[in-house]
mmCIF file of C-alpha atoms in Angstrom:
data_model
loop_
_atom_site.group_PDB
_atom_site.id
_atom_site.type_symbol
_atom_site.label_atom_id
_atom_site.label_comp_id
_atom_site.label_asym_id
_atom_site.label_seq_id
_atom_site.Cartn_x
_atom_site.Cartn_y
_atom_site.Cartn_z
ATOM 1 C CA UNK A 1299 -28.706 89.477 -198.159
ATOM 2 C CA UNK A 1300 -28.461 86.527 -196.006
ATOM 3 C CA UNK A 1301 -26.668 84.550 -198.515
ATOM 4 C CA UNK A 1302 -24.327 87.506 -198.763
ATOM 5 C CA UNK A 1303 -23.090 87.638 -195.322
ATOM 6 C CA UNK A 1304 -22.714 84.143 -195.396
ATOM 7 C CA UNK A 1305 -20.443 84.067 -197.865
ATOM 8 C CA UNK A 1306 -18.746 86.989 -196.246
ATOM 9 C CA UNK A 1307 -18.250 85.090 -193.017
ATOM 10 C CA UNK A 1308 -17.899 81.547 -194.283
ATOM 11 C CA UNK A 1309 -14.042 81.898 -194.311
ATOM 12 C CA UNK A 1310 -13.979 82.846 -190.911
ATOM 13 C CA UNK A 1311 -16.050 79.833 -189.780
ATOM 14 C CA UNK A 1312 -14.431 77.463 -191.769
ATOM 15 C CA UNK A 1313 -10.663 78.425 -191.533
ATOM 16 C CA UNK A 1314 -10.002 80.855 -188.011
ATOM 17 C CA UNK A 1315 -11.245 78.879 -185.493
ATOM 18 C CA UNK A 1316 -10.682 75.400 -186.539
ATOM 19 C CA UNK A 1317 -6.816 77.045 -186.908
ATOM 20 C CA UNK A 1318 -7.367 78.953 -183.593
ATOM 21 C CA UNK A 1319 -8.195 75.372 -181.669
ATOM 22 C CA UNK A 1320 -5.485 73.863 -183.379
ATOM 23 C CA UNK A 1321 -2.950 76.115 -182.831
ATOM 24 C CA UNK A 1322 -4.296 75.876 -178.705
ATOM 25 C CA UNK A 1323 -4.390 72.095 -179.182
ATOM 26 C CA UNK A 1324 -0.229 71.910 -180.418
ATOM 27 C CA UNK A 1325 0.773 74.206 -177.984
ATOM 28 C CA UNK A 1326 -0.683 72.442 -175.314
ATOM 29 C CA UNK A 1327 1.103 68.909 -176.948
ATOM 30 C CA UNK A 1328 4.405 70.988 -176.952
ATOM 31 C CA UNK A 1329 4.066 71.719 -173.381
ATOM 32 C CA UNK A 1330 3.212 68.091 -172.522
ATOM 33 C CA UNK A 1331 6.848 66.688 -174.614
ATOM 34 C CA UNK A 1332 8.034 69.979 -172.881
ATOM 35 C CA UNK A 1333 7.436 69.890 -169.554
ATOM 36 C CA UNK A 1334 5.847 66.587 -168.694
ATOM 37 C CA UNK A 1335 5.691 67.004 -165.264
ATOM 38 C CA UNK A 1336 4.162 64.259 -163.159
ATOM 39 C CA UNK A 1337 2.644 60.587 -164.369
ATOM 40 C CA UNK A 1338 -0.044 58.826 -162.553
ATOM 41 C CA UNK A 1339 0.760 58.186 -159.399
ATOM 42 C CA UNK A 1340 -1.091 55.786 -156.307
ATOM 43 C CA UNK A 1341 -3.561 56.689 -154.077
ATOM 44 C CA UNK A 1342 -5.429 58.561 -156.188
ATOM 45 C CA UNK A 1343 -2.806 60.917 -157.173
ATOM 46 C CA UNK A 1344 -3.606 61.869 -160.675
ATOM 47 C CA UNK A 1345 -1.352 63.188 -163.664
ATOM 48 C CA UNK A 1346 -0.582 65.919 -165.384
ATOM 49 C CA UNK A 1347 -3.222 65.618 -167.694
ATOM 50 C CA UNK A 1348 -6.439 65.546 -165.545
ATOM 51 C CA UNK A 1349 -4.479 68.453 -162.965
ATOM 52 C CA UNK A 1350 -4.092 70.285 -166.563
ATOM 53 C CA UNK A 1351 -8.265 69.548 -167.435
ATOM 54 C CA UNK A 1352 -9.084 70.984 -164.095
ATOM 55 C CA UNK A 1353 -7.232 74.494 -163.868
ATOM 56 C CA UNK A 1354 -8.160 74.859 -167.839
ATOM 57 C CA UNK A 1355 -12.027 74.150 -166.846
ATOM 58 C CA UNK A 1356 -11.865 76.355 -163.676
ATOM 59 C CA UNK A 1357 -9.470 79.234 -165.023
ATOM 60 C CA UNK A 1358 -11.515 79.540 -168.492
ATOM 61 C CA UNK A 1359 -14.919 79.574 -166.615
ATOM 62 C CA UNK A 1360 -13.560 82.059 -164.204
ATOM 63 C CA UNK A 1361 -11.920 84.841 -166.836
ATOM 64 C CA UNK A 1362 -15.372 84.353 -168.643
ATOM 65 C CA UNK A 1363 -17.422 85.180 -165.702
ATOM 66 C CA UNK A 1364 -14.971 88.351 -165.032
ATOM 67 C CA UNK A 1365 -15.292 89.186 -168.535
ATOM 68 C CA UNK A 1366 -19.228 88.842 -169.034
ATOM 69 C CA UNK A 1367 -20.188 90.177 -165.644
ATOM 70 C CA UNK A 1368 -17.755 93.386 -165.455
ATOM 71 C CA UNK A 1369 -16.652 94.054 -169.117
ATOM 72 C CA UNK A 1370 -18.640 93.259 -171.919
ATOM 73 C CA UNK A 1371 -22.286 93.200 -170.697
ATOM 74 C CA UNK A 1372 -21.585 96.639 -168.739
ATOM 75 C CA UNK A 1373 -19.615 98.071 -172.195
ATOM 76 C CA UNK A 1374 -22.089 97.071 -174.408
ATOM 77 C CA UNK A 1375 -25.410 98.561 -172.159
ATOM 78 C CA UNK A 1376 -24.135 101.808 -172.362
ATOM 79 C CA UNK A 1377 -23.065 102.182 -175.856
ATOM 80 C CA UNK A 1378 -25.562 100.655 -178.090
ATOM 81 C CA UNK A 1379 -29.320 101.181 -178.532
ATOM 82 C CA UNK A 1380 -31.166 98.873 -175.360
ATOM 83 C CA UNK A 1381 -32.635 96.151 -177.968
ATOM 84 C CA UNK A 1382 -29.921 95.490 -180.142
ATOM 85 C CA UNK A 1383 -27.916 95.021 -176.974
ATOM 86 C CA UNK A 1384 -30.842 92.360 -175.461
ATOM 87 C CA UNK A 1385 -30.626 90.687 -178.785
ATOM 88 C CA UNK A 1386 -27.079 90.418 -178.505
ATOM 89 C CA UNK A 1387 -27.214 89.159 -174.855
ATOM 90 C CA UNK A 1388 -29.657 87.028 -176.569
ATOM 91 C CA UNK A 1389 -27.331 85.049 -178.932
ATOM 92 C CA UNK A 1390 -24.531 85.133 -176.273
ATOM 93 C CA UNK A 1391 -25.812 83.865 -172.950
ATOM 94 C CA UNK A 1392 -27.310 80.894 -173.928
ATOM 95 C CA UNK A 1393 -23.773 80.118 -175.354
ATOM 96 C CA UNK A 1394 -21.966 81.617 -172.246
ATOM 97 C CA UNK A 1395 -24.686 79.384 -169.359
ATOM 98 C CA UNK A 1396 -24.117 75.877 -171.204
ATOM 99 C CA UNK A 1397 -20.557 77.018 -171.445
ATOM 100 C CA UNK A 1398 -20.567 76.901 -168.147
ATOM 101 C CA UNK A 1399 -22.204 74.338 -167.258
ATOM 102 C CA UNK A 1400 -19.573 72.080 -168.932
ATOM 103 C CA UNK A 1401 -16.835 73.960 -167.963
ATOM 104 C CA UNK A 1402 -18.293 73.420 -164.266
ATOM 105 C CA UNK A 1403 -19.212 69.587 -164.796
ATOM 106 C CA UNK A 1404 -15.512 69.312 -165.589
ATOM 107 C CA UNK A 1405 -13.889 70.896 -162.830
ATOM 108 C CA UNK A 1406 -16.250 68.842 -160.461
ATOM 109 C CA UNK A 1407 -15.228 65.797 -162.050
ATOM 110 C CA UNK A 1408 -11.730 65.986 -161.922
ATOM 111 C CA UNK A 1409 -11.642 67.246 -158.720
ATOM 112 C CA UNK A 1410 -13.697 64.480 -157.483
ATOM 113 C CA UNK A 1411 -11.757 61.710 -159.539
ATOM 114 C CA UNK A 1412 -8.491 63.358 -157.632
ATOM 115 C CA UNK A 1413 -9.346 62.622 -153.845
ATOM 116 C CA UNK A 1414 -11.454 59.721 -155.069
ATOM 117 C CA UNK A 1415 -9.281 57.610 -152.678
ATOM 118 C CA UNK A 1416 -8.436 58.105 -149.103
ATOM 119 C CA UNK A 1417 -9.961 60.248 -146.305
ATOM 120 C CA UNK A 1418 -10.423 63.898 -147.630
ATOM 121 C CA UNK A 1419 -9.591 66.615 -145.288
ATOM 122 C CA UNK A 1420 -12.282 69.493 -144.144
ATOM 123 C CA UNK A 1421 -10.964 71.811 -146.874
ATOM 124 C CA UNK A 1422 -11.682 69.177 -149.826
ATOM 125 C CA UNK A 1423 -14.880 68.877 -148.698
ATOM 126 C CA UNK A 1424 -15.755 72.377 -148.557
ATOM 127 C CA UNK A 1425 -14.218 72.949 -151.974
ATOM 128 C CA UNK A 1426 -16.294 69.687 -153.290
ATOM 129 C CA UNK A 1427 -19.208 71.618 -151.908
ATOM 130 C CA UNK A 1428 -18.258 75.196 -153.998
ATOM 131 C CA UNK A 1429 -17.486 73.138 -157.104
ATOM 132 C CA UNK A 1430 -20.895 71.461 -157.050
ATOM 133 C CA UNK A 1431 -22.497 74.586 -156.035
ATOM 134 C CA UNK A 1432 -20.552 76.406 -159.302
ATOM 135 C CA UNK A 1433 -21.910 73.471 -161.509
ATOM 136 C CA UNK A 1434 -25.370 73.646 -160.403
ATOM 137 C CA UNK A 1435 -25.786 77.724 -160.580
ATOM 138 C CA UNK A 1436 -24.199 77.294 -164.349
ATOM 139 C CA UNK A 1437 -26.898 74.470 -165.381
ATOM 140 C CA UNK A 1438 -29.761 76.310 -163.647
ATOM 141 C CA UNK A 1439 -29.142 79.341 -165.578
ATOM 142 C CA UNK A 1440 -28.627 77.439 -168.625
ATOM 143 C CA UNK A 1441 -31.744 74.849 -168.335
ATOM 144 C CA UNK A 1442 -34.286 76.905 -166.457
ATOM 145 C CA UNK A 1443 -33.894 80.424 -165.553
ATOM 146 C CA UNK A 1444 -31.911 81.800 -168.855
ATOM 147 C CA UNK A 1445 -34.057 81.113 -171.079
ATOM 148 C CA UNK A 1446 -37.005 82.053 -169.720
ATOM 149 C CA UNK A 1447 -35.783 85.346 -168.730
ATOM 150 C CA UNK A 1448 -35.074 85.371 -172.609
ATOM 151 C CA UNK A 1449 -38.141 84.864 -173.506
ATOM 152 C CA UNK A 1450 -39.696 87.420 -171.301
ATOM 153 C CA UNK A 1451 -37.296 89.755 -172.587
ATOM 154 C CA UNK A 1452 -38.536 89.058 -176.039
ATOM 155 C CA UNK A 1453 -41.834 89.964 -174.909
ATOM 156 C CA UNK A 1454 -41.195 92.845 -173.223
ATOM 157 C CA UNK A 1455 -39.332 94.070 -176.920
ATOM 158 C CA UNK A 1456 -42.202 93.312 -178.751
ATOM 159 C CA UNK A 1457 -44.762 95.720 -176.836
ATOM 160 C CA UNK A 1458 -41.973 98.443 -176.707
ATOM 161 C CA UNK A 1459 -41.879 98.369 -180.471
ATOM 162 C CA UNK A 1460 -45.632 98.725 -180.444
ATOM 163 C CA UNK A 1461 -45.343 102.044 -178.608
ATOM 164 C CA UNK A 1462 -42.226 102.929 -180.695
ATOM 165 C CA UNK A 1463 -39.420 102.373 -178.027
ATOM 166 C CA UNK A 1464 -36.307 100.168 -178.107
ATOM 167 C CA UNK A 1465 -33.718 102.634 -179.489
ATOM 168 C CA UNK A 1466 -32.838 104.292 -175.927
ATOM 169 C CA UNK A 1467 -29.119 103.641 -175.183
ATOM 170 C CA UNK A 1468 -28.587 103.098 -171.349
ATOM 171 C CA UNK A 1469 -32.223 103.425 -170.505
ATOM 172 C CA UNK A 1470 -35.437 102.267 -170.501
ATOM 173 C CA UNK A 1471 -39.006 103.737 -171.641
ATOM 174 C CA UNK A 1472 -41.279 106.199 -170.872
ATOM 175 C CA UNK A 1473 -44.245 108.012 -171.410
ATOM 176 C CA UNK A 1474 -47.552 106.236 -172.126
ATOM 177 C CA UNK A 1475 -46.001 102.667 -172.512
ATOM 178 C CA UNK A 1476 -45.188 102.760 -168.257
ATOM 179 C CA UNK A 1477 -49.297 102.890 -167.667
ATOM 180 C CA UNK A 1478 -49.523 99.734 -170.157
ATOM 181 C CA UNK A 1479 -50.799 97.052 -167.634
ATOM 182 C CA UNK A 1480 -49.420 94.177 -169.706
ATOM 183 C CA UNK A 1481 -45.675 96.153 -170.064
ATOM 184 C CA UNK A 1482 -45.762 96.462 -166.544
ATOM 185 C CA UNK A 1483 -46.416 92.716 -165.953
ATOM 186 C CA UNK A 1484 -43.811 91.272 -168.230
ATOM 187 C CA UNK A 1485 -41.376 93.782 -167.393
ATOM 188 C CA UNK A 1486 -41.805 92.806 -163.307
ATOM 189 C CA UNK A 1487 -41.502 89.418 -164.277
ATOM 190 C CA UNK A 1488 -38.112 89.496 -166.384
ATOM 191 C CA UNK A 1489 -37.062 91.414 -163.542
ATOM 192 C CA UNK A 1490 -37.357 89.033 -161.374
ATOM 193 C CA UNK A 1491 -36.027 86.563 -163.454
ATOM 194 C CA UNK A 1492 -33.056 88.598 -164.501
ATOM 195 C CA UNK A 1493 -32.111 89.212 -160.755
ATOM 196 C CA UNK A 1494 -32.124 85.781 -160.277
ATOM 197 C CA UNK A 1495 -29.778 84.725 -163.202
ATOM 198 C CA UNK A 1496 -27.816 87.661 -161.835
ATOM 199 C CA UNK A 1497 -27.712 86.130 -158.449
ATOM 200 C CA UNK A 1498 -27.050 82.391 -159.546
ATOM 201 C CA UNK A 1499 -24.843 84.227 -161.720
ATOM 202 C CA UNK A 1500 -22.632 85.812 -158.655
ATOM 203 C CA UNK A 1501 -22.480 82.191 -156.842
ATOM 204 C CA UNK A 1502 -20.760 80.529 -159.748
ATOM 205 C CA UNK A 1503 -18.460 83.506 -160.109
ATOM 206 C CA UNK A 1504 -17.755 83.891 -156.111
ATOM 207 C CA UNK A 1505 -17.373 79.913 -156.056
ATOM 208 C CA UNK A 1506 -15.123 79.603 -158.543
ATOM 209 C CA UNK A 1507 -12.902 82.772 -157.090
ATOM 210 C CA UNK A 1508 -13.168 80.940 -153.746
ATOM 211 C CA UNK A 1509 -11.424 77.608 -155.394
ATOM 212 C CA UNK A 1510 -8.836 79.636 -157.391
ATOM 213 C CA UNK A 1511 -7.684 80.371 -154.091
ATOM 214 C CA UNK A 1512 -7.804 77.434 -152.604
ATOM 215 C CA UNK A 1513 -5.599 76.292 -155.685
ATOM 216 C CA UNK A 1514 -3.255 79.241 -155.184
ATOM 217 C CA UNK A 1515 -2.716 78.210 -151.719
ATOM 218 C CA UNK A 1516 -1.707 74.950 -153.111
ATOM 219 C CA UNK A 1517 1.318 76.252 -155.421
ATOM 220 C CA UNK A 1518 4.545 75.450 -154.379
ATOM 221 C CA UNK A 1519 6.017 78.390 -156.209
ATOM 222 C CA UNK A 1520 5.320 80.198 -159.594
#
């Protein structure tokens, strides 16, 4: 069966998103010949290229937050059975924390680089301050707290399958399995944990809204 689906999927591995990344990567070329903008300047100014790394870092870390926090996790609790969607959440956020964190590292970076030189103003500051703030929530939840709400999830799976839950869409268990003193102890704990990747969560997603506007307030025009 394995083998199977791996043969069923293989093309889509090895052909769509190599072609995807390409197609992304000659469009972007096209708009560089295109539309080159500005060249390195003095003073710190920088080009087109590192002002093109930094909206692509913040802007795809951003729509992925939106996504993940409002869209798919809520669509997917509440119409499909409460462990297959864990397991899912399982595979993804991992992925969607170091993400992230890279996405966030960049951002920082480049901003950083760009008023490398020169006396920043109040503003820069604060937004240096959000941007390492976004970075550090992302690599928490990626290093520390993710995974080991993960794992207490996983735990917490395994004793509702011993008392024949899991399938509940929406929900969670009841019955005999709520007076199960071990159930009740990893459950309180990956709630605790799970509020607090929620909450890290929220200050990458409400930093990097905060420096969206800041960047919007920097336009010219559009």
């Amino acid at each position: 069966m394995a083998f199977e689906n791996l043969r069923k999927y293989w093309p889509t591995y090895s052909f769509a998103q190599p072609f995807n990344a390409m197609m992304l990567l000659a469009a972007i070329v096209a708009s560089f010949l295109f539309f080159p903008g500005q060249g390195t300047g003095d003073g710190g100014s920088s080009g087109t290229l590192l002002k093109f790394l930094h909206l692509f870092s913040v802007c795809t870390h951003f729509g992925t937050q939106t996504w993940v926090t409002f869209v798919a996790g809520l669509t997917m609790f509440h119409n499909l059975p409460r462990h297959t969607f864990g397991h899912i959440q399982g595979h993804l956020f991992p992925k969607y924390f170091t993400m992230g964190s890279v996405l966030g590292l960049v951002a920082m970076v480049t901003y950083m680089y760009e008023h490398r030189h020169g006396d920043m103003t109040t503003h820069q500051k604060i937004e240096i301050g959000v941007l390492v703030s976004v970075f550090v929530s992302a690599l928490l939840n990626a290093a520390l707290i993710g995974p080991t709400s993960l794992e207490l999830m996983t735990q917490q799976y395994m004793i509702e399958k011993e008392h024949g839950h899991g399938d509940e869409i929406g929900t969670h268990p009841s019955g005999k399995i709520r007076q199960d003193p071990k159930y009740q102890k990893v459950r309180r704990q990956f709630l605790q944990y799970h509020a607090i990747s929620s909450l890290v969560n929220m200050v990458a997603l409400v930093g990097n809204g905060i420096h969206v506007y800041y960047l919007a307030c920097q336009l010219a025009g559009i």
